[in-house]
C-alpha atoms as an extended CHARMM CRD file, in Angstrom:
* protein
*
       145  EXT
         1         1  MET       CA            161.1360000000       37.0730000000     -139.5930000000  PROA      1               0.0000000000
         2         2  LYS       CA            160.0500000000       34.4510000000     -137.2620000000  PROA      2               0.0000000000
         3         3  GLN       CA            160.8960000000       31.8880000000     -140.4060000000  PROA      3               0.0000000000
         4         4  ILE       CA            164.3310000000       33.3000000000     -141.3920000000  PROA      4               0.0000000000
         5         5  GLN       CA            164.8020000000       32.9030000000     -137.4360000000  PROA      5               0.0000000000
         6         6  LEU       CA            164.0020000000       29.4440000000     -137.2930000000  PROA      6               0.0000000000
         7         7  GLN       CA            166.2770000000       28.3790000000     -140.4930000000  PROA      7               0.0000000000
         8         8  THR       CA            168.7800000000       30.1580000000     -138.8800000000  PROA      8               0.0000000000
         9         9  THR       CA            168.3850000000       28.4140000000     -135.4040000000  PROA      9               0.0000000000
        10        10  GLN       CA            167.6940000000       24.7690000000     -136.9860000000  PROA      10              0.0000000000
        11        11  SER       CA            171.0490000000       25.4770000000     -139.3680000000  PROA      11              0.0000000000
        12        12  GLY       CA            172.7640000000       26.5810000000     -136.2170000000  PROA      12              0.0000000000
        13        13  LEU       CA            171.7260000000       23.1600000000     -134.0100000000  PROA      13              0.0000000000
        14        14  GLN       CA            172.5180000000       21.6740000000     -137.3200000000  PROA      14              0.0000000000
        15        15  ARG       CA            176.0390000000       22.6920000000     -136.8450000000  PROA      15              0.0000000000
        16        16  ILE       CA            176.6800000000       22.1710000000     -133.2790000000  PROA      16              0.0000000000
        17        17  ILE       CA            175.6110000000       18.7210000000     -134.2490000000  PROA      17              0.0000000000
        18        18  SER       CA            177.8570000000       17.8120000000     -137.0430000000  PROA      18              0.0000000000
        19        19  ASN       CA            180.5870000000       19.6700000000     -134.6690000000  PROA      19              0.0000000000
        20        20  MET       CA            180.5130000000       17.2100000000     -131.9140000000  PROA      20              0.0000000000
        21        21  SER       CA            180.0850000000       14.1550000000     -134.4210000000  PROA      21              0.0000000000
        22        22  TYR       CA            183.5520000000       15.6880000000     -136.1160000000  PROA      22              0.0000000000
        23        23  MET       CA            184.8730000000       15.7810000000     -132.1800000000  PROA      23              0.0000000000
        24        24  ARG       CA            183.4670000000       11.8900000000     -131.2130000000  PROA      24              0.0000000000
        25        25  LYS       CA            184.9320000000       10.7790000000     -135.1520000000  PROA      25              0.0000000000
        26        26  GLU       CA            188.3680000000       12.8690000000     -133.6600000000  PROA      26              0.0000000000
        27        27  LYS       CA            188.3180000000       11.1070000000     -129.7160000000  PROA      27              0.0000000000
        28        28  ASN       CA            187.9040000000        8.2180000000     -131.9200000000  PROA      28              0.0000000000
        29        29  ARG       CA            191.5030000000        8.6890000000     -134.3180000000  PROA      29              0.0000000000
        30        30  LEU       CA            193.3850000000        9.6350000000     -130.8670000000  PROA      30              0.0000000000
        31        31  ALA       CA            191.9610000000        6.5140000000     -129.2980000000  PROA      31              0.0000000000
        32        32  VAL       CA            194.0110000000        4.7680000000     -132.4530000000  PROA      32              0.0000000000
        33        33  ARG       CA            197.5300000000        6.7210000000     -131.8300000000  PROA      33              0.0000000000
        34        34  GLN       CA            197.3040000000        5.9110000000     -128.2190000000  PROA      34              0.0000000000
        35        35  VAL       CA            196.9710000000        1.6290000000     -128.9270000000  PROA      35              0.0000000000
        36        36  VAL       CA            200.1390000000        2.7590000000     -130.9910000000  PROA      36              0.0000000000
        37        37  ILE       CA            202.1590000000        4.5140000000     -128.1510000000  PROA      37              0.0000000000
        38        38  ARG       CA            201.0970000000        1.9810000000     -125.4750000000  PROA      38              0.0000000000
        39        39  ARG       CA            202.1190000000       -0.6940000000     -128.1020000000  PROA      39              0.0000000000
        40        40  ALA       CA            205.2950000000        1.1360000000     -128.3950000000  PROA      40              0.0000000000
        41        41  LEU       CA            205.4190000000        0.9140000000     -124.4540000000  PROA      41              0.0000000000
        42        42  LYS       CA            204.8870000000       -2.4830000000     -124.0610000000  PROA      42              0.0000000000
        43        43  LYS       CA            207.7540000000       -3.3180000000     -127.0550000000  PROA      43              0.0000000000
        44        44  VAL       CA            210.9500000000       -1.0290000000     -125.3200000000  PROA      44              0.0000000000
        45        45  GLU       CA            209.5620000000       -2.3260000000     -121.9730000000  PROA      45              0.0000000000
        46        46  ASP       CA            210.0450000000       -6.1010000000     -122.9430000000  PROA      46              0.0000000000
        47        47  GLN       CA            213.5250000000       -4.9580000000     -124.7110000000  PROA      47              0.0000000000
        48        48  LEU       CA            214.0900000000       -3.2600000000     -121.1900000000  PROA      48              0.0000000000
        49        49  ASN       CA            213.4150000000       -6.3640000000     -119.6970000000  PROA      49              0.0000000000
        50        50  GLN       CA            216.3150000000       -8.2880000000     -122.3810000000  PROA      50              0.0000000000
        51        51  CYS       CA            218.9330000000       -5.9280000000     -122.5310000000  PROA      51              0.0000000000
        52        52  GLU       CA            221.9610000000       -5.8200000000     -120.3470000000  PROA      52              0.0000000000
        53        53  ASP       CA            223.8400000000       -3.3660000000     -122.0720000000  PROA      53              0.0000000000
        54        54  ILE       CA            223.8610000000       -0.4940000000     -119.8410000000  PROA      54              0.0000000000
        55        55  ASP       CA            223.9210000000        2.2410000000     -122.4520000000  PROA      55              0.0000000000
        56        56  GLU       CA            221.4270000000        0.8730000000     -123.8940000000  PROA      56              0.0000000000
        57        57  ILE       CA            219.5120000000        0.2670000000     -120.9440000000  PROA      57              0.0000000000
        58        58  LEU       CA            219.4880000000        3.6480000000     -120.3100000000  PROA      58              0.0000000000
        59        59  SER       CA            218.6580000000        4.9900000000     -123.2760000000  PROA      59              0.0000000000
        60        60  LEU       CA            215.5770000000        2.1930000000     -123.6210000000  PROA      60              0.0000000000
        61        61  GLN       CA            214.5340000000        3.7430000000     -120.4120000000  PROA      61              0.0000000000
        62        62  ASP       CA            214.3670000000        7.4830000000     -121.8890000000  PROA      62              0.0000000000
        63        63  THR       CA            212.4470000000        6.0910000000     -124.2690000000  PROA      63              0.0000000000
        64        64  ALA       CA            209.8110000000        4.1250000000     -122.0200000000  PROA      64              0.0000000000
        65        65  ASP       CA            209.8050000000        7.1830000000     -120.0290000000  PROA      65              0.0000000000
        66        66  ASN       CA            209.0450000000        9.8150000000     -122.8070000000  PROA      66              0.0000000000
        67        67  LEU       CA            206.4370000000        7.2540000000     -123.9070000000  PROA      67              0.0000000000
        68        68  CYS       CA            204.4960000000        6.5760000000     -120.3310000000  PROA      68              0.0000000000
        69        69  SER       CA            204.3550000000       10.4250000000     -120.3840000000  PROA      69              0.0000000000
        70        70  ILE       CA            203.2540000000       11.3930000000     -123.9450000000  PROA      70              0.0000000000
        71        71  SER       CA            200.2920000000        7.6640000000     -123.0870000000  PROA      71              0.0000000000
        72        72  SER       CA            199.4820000000        9.9610000000     -119.9710000000  PROA      72              0.0000000000
        73        73  ASP       CA            198.7610000000       13.0820000000     -121.5790000000  PROA      73              0.0000000000
        74        74  LEU       CA            197.1570000000       11.9710000000     -124.6180000000  PROA      74              0.0000000000
        75        75  GLU       CA            194.5660000000        9.6920000000     -122.0930000000  PROA      75              0.0000000000
        76        76  SER       CA            194.0100000000       13.3150000000     -119.9160000000  PROA      76              0.0000000000
        77        77  PHE       CA            193.6480000000       14.9720000000     -123.5360000000  PROA      77              0.0000000000
        78        78  ARG       CA            190.5820000000       12.1280000000     -124.5800000000  PROA      78              0.0000000000
        79        79  ASP       CA            189.0300000000       12.5280000000     -121.0460000000  PROA      79              0.0000000000
        80        80  HSD       CA            189.1080000000       16.1100000000     -121.1090000000  PROA      80              0.0000000000
        81        81  LEU       CA            187.5960000000       16.3370000000     -124.5050000000  PROA      81              0.0000000000
        82        82  GLU       CA            184.4140000000       13.7140000000     -123.4290000000  PROA      82              0.0000000000
        83        83  ILE       CA            184.0970000000       16.6870000000     -120.5330000000  PROA      83              0.0000000000
        84        84  GLU       CA            183.9230000000       19.0720000000     -123.2810000000  PROA      84              0.0000000000
        85        85  LEU       CA            181.5230000000       16.8630000000     -125.4400000000  PROA      85              0.0000000000
        86        86  ASP       CA            179.1140000000       16.9180000000     -121.7810000000  PROA      86              0.0000000000
        87        87  LYS       CA            179.2390000000       20.1350000000     -121.7610000000  PROA      87              0.0000000000
        88        88  ILE       CA            177.9340000000       21.0950000000     -125.0110000000  PROA      88              0.0000000000
        89        89  ARG       CA            175.3470000000       18.6650000000     -124.9220000000  PROA      89              0.0000000000
        90        90  ARG       CA            174.1120000000       20.4510000000     -121.6550000000  PROA      90              0.0000000000
        91        91  GLY       CA            175.1160000000       23.8960000000     -123.4400000000  PROA      91              0.0000000000
        92        92  VAL       CA            172.8420000000       22.2610000000     -126.0890000000  PROA      92              0.0000000000
        93        93  GLU       CA            169.5800000000       21.0730000000     -123.8060000000  PROA      93              0.0000000000
        94        94  ALA       CA            169.7350000000       24.5420000000     -122.0440000000  PROA      94              0.0000000000
        95        95  LEU       CA            168.8760000000       26.6090000000     -125.6370000000  PROA      95              0.0000000000
        96        96  SER       CA            165.1990000000       24.7890000000     -125.1590000000  PROA      96              0.0000000000
        97        97  SER       CA            164.5870000000       25.9940000000     -121.9560000000  PROA      97              0.0000000000
        98        98  LEU       CA            165.6070000000       29.5550000000     -123.0720000000  PROA      98              0.0000000000
        99        99  PRO       CA            163.0820000000       32.3250000000     -123.1560000000  PROA      99              0.0000000000
       100       100  ASN       CA            163.3570000000       34.1630000000     -125.7810000000  PROA      100             0.0000000000
       101       101  GLU       CA            165.0940000000       34.3090000000     -129.2760000000  PROA      101             0.0000000000
       102       102  ALA       CA            167.3970000000       36.6150000000     -128.9410000000  PROA      102             0.0000000000
       103       103  GLY       CA            169.1430000000       35.0170000000     -126.4980000000  PROA      103             0.0000000000
       104       104  PHE       CA            168.9460000000       31.1380000000     -127.8580000000  PROA      104             0.0000000000
       105       105  VAL       CA            171.1650000000       32.7610000000     -130.7530000000  PROA      105             0.0000000000
       106       106  SER       CA            173.4650000000       34.6010000000     -128.9680000000  PROA      106             0.0000000000
       107       107  PHE       CA            173.6960000000       30.9960000000     -127.0210000000  PROA      107             0.0000000000
       108       108  GLN       CA            173.6070000000       29.2790000000     -129.5220000000  PROA      108             0.0000000000
       109       109  ALA       CA            176.1930000000       31.3020000000     -131.3230000000  PROA      109             0.0000000000
       110       110  TYR       CA            178.6040000000       30.8990000000     -128.3340000000  PROA      110             0.0000000000
       111       111  ILE       CA            177.9600000000       26.9390000000     -128.6510000000  PROA      111             0.0000000000
       112       112  ILE       CA            178.7210000000       26.8170000000     -132.3170000000  PROA      112             0.0000000000
       113       113  GLU       CA            182.1620000000       29.3140000000     -132.1180000000  PROA      113             0.0000000000
       114       114  ASP       CA            183.0570000000       27.1170000000     -128.7460000000  PROA      114             0.0000000000
       115       115  THR       CA            182.7470000000       23.8170000000     -130.9490000000  PROA      115             0.0000000000
       116       116  GLU       CA            184.6520000000       25.4730000000     -133.7200000000  PROA      116             0.0000000000
       117       117  LEU       CA            187.5090000000       26.0660000000     -131.5530000000  PROA      117             0.0000000000
       118       118  ALA       CA            187.6020000000       22.4630000000     -130.2540000000  PROA      118             0.0000000000
       119       119  ILE       CA            188.3280000000       21.2770000000     -133.1990000000  PROA      119             0.0000000000
       120       120  LYS       CA            191.0100000000       23.5230000000     -134.3650000000  PROA      120             0.0000000000
       121       121  ASN       CA            192.5950000000       22.2470000000     -131.3740000000  PROA      121             0.0000000000
       122       122  LEU       CA            192.0250000000       19.0840000000     -132.1290000000  PROA      122             0.0000000000
       123       123  LEU       CA            193.6470000000       19.3370000000     -135.4830000000  PROA      123             0.0000000000
       124       124  ASN       CA            196.2420000000       20.6100000000     -133.6600000000  PROA      124             0.0000000000
       125       125  VAL       CA            196.5480000000       17.9320000000     -131.1840000000  PROA      125             0.0000000000
       126       126  ARG       CA            195.5730000000       14.9170000000     -133.6980000000  PROA      126             0.0000000000
       127       127  SER       CA            199.2960000000       16.2280000000     -135.9230000000  PROA      127             0.0000000000
       128       128  TYR       CA            201.4240000000       16.3590000000     -132.4470000000  PROA      128             0.0000000000
       129       129  TYR       CA            200.3270000000       12.3710000000     -132.0900000000  PROA      129             0.0000000000
       130       130  ASP       CA            200.9300000000       11.9680000000     -135.3910000000  PROA      130             0.0000000000
       131       131  GLN       CA            204.0810000000       13.1870000000     -135.7950000000  PROA      131             0.0000000000
       132       132  VAL       CA            204.3110000000       11.1140000000     -132.5280000000  PROA      132             0.0000000000
       133       133  VAL       CA            203.3090000000        7.8850000000     -133.9100000000  PROA      133             0.0000000000
       134       134  GLU       CA            205.6550000000        8.4560000000     -137.4210000000  PROA      134             0.0000000000
       135       135  SER       CA            208.4360000000        8.5270000000     -135.0970000000  PROA      135             0.0000000000
       136       136  ILE       CA            207.8630000000        4.8380000000     -133.7190000000  PROA      136             0.0000000000
       137       137  LYS       CA            207.5220000000        4.1840000000     -136.7940000000  PROA      137             0.0000000000
       138       138  ALA       CA            211.5820000000        5.3650000000     -137.6330000000  PROA      138             0.0000000000
       139       139  MET       CA            212.3790000000        3.6570000000     -134.5050000000  PROA      139             0.0000000000
       140       140  LYS       CA            210.7660000000        0.5040000000     -135.1160000000  PROA      140             0.0000000000
       141       141  ASP       CA            212.4410000000        0.8440000000     -139.1830000000  PROA      141             0.0000000000
       142       142  GLU       CA            215.9030000000        1.8660000000     -137.3240000000  PROA      142             0.0000000000
       143       143  SER       CA            216.2140000000       -1.4090000000     -135.3760000000  PROA      143             0.0000000000
       144       144  VAL       CA            214.6940000000       -3.2080000000     -138.1300000000  PROA      144             0.0000000000
       145       145  GLY       CA            217.2220000000       -1.9930000000     -140.0740000000  PROA      145             0.0000000000
């Protein structure tokens, strides 16, 4: 029984580490989306500074405001993700100080569930920002065409 328990906890820790690694990769992927959004915002601001048509100015200002808001939301989410990763690291450290195996296994299961829920959320968030990036590309294509 002791050997089976040890294998379970080792595979559980490996799963947590794998989940954390995936979360870091997703954070990096979101950083790429952040760069695309900021570049688009800069281009819109440049166009705004050169524009003289009031209707186009209003349209560009709306676009700039939306991009600024989206960029700010993404930055906040990425900051929250770093806090989440720190929380998980502390949780893994706390695992080693638990006095009994039952507590260890229960807390480990909680951390695994928490990281897997976070990953599902990350996938939804990235999907949303992928759509934003596609919209930016479509805007770029419209302005070229």
